[in-house]
Coordinates of N, CA and C and ligand atoms in Angstrom, one line a residue:
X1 N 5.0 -19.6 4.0 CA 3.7 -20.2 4.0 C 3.0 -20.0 2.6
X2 N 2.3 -20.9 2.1 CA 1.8 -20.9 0.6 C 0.3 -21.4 1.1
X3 N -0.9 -21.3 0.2 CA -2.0 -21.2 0.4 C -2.2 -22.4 -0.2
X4 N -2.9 -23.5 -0.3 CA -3.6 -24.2 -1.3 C -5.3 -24.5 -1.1
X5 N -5.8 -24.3 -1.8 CA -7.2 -24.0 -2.0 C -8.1 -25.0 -2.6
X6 N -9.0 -25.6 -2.1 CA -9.5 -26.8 -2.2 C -10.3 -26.6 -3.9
X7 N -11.0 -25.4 -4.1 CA -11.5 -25.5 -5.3 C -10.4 -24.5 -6.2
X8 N -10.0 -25.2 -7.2 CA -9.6 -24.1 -8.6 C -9.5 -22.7 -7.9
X9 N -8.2 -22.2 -8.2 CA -8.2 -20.9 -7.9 C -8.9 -20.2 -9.1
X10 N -9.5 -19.2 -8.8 CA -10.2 -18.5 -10.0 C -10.2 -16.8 -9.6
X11 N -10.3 -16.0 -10.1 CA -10.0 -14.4 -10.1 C -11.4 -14.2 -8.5
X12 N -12.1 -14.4 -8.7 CA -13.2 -14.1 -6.8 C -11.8 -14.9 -6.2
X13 N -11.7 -15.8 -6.0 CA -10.6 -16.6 -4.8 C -9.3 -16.0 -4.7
X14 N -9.2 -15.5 -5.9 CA -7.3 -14.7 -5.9 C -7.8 -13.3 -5.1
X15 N -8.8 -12.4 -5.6 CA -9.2 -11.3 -5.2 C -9.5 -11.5 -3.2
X16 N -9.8 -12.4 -2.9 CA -10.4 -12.8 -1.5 C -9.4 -13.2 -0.6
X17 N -7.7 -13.2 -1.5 CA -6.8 -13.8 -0.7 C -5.7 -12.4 -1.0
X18 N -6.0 -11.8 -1.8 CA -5.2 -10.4 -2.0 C -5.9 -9.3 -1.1
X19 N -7.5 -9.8 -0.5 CA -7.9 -8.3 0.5 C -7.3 -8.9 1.8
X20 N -7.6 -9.7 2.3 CA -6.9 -10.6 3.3 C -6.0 -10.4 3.6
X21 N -4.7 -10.5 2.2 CA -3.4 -9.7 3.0 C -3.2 -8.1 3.1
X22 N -4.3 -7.7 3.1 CA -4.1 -6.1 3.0 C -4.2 -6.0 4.9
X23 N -4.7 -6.8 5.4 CA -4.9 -7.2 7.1 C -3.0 -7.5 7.8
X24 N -2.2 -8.0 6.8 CA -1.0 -7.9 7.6 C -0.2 -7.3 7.0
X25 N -0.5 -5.9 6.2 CA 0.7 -4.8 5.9 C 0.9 -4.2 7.2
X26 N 2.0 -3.7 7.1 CA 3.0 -2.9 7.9 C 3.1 -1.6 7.2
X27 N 2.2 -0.3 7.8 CA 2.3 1.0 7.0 C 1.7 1.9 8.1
X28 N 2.5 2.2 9.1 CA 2.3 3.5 9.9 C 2.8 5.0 9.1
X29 N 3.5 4.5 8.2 CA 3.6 5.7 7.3 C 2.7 6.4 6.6
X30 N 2.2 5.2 5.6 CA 0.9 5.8 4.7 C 0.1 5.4 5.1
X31 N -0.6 4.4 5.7 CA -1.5 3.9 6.5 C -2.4 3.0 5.2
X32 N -1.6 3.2 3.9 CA -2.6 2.6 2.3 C -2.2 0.8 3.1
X33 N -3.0 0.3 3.1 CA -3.0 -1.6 3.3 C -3.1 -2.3 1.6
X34 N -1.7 -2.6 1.6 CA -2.0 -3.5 -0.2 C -1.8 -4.5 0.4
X35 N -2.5 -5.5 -0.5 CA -2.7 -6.7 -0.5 C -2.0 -7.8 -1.9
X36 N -1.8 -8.8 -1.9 CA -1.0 -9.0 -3.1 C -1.4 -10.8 -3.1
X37 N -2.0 -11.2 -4.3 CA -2.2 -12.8 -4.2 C -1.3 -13.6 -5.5
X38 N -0.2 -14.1 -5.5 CA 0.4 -14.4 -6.5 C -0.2 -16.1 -7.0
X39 N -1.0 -16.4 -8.2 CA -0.7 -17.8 -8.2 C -0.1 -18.0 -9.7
X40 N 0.6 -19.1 -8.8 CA 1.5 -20.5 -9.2 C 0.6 -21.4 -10.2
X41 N 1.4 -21.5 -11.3 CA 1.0 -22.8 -12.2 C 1.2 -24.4 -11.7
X42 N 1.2 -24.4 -10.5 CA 0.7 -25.8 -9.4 C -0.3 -25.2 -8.6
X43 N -1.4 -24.0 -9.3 CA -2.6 -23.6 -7.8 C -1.7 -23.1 -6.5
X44 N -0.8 -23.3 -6.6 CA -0.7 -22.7 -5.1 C -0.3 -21.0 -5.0
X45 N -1.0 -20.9 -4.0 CA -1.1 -18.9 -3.8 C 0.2 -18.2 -2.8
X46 N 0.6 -17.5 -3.2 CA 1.3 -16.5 -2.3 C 1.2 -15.4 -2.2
X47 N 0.8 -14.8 -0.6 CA 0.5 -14.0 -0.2 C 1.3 -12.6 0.0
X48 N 1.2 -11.4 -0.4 CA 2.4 -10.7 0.4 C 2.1 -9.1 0.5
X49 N 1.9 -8.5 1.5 CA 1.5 -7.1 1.9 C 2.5 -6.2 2.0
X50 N 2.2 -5.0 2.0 CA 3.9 -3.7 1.6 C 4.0 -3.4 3.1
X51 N 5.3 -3.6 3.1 CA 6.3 -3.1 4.9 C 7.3 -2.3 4.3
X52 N 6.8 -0.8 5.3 CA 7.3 0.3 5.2 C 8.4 0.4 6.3
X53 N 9.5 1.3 5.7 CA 10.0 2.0 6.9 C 10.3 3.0 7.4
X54 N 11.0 3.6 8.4 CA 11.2 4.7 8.6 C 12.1 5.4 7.7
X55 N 13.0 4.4 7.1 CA 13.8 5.2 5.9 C 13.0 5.3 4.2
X56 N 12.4 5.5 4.0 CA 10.7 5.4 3.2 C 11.3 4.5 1.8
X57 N 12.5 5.0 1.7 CA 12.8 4.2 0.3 C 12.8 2.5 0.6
X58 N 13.5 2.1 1.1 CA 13.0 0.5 2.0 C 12.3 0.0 2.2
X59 N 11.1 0.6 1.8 CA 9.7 0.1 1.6 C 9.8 -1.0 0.5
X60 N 9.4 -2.0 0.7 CA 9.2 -3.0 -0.2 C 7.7 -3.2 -0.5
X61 N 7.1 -3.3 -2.0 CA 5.6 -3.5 -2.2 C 5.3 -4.5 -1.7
X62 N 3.7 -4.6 -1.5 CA 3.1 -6.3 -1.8 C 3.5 -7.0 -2.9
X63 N 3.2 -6.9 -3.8 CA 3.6 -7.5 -5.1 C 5.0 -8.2 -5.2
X64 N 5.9 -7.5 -4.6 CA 7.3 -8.0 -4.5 C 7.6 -8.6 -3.6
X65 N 7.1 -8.6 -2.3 CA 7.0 -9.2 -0.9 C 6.2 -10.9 -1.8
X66 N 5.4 -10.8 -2.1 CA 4.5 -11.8 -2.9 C 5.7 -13.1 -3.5
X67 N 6.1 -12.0 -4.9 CA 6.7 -12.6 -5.8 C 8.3 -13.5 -5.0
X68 N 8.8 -12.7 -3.9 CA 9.9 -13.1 -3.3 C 9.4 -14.3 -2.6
X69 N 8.4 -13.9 -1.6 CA 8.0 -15.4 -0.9 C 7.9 -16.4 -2.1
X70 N 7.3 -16.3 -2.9 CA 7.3 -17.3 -4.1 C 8.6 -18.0 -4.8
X71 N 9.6 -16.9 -5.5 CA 10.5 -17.4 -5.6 C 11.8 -18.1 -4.6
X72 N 11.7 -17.8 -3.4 CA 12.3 -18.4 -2.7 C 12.1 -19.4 -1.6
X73 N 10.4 -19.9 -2.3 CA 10.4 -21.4 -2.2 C 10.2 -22.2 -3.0
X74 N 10.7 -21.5 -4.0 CA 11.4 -22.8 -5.2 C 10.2 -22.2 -6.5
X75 N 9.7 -21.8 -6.2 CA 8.4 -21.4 -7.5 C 8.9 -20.4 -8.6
X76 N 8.8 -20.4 -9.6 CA 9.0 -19.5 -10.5 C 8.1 -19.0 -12.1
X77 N 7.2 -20.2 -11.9 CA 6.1 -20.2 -13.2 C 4.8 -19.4 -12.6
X78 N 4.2 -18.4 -12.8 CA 2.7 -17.5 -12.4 C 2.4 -17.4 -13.3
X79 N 1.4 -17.4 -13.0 CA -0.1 -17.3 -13.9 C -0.9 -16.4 -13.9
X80 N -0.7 -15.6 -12.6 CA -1.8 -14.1 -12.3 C -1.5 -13.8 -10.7
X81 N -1.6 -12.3 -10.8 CA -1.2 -11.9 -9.8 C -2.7 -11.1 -9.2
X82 N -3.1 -10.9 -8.3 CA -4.6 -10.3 -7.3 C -4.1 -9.0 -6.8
X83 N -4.1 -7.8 -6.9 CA -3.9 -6.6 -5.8 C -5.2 -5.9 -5.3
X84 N -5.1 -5.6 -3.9 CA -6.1 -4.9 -3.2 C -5.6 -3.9 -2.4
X85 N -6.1 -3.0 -2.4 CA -6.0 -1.7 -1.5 C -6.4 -1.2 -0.3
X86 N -6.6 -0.8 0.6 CA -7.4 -0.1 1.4 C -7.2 1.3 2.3
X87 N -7.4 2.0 2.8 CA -7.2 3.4 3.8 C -8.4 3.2 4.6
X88 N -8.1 2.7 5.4 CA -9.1 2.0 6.8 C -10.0 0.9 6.1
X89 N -10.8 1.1 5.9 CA -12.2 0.2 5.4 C -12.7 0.4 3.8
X90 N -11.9 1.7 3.4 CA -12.3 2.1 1.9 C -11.8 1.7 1.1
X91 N -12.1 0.7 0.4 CA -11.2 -0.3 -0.8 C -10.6 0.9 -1.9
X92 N -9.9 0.8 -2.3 CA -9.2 1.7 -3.4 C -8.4 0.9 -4.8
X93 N -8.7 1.4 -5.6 CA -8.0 0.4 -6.9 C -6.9 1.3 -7.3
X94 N -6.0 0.7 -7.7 CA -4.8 1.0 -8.3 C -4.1 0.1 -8.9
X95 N -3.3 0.4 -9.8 CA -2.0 -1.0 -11.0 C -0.7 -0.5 -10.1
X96 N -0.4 -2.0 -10.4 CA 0.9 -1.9 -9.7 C 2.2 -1.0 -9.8
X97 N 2.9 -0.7 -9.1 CA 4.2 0.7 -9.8 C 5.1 -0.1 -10.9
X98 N 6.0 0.7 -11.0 CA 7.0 -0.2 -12.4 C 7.4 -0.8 -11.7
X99 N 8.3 -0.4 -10.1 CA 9.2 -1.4 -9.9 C 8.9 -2.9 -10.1
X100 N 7.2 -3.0 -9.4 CA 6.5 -4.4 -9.5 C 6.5 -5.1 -10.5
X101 N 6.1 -4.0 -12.0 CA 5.9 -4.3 -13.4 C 6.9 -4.9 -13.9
X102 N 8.5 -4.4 -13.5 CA 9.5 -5.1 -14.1 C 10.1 -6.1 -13.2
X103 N 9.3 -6.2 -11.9 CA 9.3 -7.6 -11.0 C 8.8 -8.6 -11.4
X104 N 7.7 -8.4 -12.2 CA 7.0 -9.6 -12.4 C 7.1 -10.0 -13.7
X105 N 8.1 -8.9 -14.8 CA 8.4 -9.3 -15.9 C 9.6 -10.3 -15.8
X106 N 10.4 -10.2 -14.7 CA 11.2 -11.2 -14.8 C 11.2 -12.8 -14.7
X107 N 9.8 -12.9 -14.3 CA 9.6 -14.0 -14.3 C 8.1 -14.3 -15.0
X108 N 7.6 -13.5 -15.4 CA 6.2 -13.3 -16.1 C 6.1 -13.3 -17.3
X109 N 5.2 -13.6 -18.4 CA 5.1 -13.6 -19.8 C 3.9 -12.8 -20.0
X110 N 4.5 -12.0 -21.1 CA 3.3 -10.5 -21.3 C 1.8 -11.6 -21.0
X111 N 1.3 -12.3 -21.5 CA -0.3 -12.7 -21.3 C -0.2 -13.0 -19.8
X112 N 0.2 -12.6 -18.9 CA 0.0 -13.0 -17.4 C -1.1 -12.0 -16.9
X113 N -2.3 -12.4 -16.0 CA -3.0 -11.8 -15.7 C -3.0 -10.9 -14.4
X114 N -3.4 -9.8 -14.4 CA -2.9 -8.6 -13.3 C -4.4 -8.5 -13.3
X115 N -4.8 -8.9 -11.8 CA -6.3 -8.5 -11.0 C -6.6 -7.5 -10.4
X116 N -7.1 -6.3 -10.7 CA -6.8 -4.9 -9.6 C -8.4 -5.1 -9.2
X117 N -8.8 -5.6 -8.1 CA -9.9 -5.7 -7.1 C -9.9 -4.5 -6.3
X118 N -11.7 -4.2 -6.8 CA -11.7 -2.7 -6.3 C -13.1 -3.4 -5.6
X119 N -13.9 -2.1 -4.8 CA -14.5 -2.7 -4.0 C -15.9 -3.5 -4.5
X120 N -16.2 -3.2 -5.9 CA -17.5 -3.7 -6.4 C -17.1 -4.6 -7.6
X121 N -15.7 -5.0 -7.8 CA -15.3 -5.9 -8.8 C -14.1 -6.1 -9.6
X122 N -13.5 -6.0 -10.3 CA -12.5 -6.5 -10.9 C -11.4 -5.9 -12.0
X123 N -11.2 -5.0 -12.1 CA -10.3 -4.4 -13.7 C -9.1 -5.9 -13.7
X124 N -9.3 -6.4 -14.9 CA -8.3 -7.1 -15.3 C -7.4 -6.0 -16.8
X125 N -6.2 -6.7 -16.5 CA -4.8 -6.4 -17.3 C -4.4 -7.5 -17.5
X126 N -3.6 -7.0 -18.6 CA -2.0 -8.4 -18.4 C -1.0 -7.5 -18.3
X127 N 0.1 -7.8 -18.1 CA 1.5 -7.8 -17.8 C 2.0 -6.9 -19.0
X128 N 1.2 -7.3 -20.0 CA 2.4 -6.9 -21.9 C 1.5 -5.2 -21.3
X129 N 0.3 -5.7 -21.0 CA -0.7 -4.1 -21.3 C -0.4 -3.0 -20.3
X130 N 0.5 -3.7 -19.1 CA 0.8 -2.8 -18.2 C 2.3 -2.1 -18.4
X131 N 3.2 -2.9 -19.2 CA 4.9 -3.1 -18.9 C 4.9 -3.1 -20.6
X132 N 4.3 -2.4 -21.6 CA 4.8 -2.5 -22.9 C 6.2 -2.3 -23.2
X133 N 6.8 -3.0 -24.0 CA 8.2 -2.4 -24.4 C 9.1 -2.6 -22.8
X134 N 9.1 -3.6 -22.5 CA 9.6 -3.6 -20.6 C 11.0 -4.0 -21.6
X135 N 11.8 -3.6 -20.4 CA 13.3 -4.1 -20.2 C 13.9 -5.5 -20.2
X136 N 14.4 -6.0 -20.8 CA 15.2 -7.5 -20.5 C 16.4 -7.8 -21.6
X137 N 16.3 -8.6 -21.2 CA 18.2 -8.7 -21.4 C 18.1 -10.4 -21.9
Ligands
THU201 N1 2.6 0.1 -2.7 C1 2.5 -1.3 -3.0 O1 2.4 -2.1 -2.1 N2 2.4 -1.7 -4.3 C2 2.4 -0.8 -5.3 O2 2.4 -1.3 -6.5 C3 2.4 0.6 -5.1 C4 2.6 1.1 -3.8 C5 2.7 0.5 -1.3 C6 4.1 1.1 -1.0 C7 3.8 2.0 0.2 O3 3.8 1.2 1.4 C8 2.3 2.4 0.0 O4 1.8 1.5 -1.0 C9 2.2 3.8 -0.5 O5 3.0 4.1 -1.6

């Protein structure tokens, strides 16, 4: 399922669609809810929240959950990615882990924008300022 959004996606709409998926993480483990809004240079959004398991390493992020729904319905150009946090009701801000950072390098260009939505507004990044000196081949 991909989102499309009647007006221009813009950083409030990416942010409002990355708290949103913090509502269908799977984390009886940490009980942290991330949320993840990936958009697409056709506007369209994908959503993807972190599912834990009982073997803890098998945990897959939001961010990656995001990026995968995305790439495997044919998408592969982004333009900015939205992350949100939460532990019950308490918004929490945090940057994505490496594994994400070198997830999204593989299909991201250092000026790609990284939204970390905290509860009163916004830290922007890009991709180069998070993943300097990233790995590729
Ligand atoms: N997590 C994410 O979803 N994204 C990140 O970039 C960092 C961590 C998740 C994984 C796990 O379910 C929980 O947060 C606590 O580490």
């Amino acid at each position: 399922m991909w989102y499309t959004i009647s007006m221009k996606p813009n950083t409030q709409s990416l942010c409002t669609a990355a708290r949103e998926a913090t509502n269908y993480a799977y984390v009886p483990y940490s009980g942290f809810h991330v949320g993840a809004a990936l958009l697409c240079d056709d506007d369209t959004i994908f959503i993807g929240c972190n599912v834990e398991n009982a073997s803890y390493s098998v945990t897959c992020c939001a961010e990656r959950v995001a990026i995968y729904k995305a790439v495997s319905a044919g998408k592969r150009d982004f333009v900015a990615i939205a992350i949100a946090a939460r532990k019950g009701e308490q918004w929490l801000a945090f940057t994505p882990c490496g594994v994400c950072r070198q997830t999204l390098a593989e299909f991201c260009g250092a000026d790609t924008h990284i939204y970390v939505c905290r509860a009163d507004g916004v830290d922007e990044y890009t991709l180069g300022e998070l993943l300097p000196s990233g790995f590729g081949v």
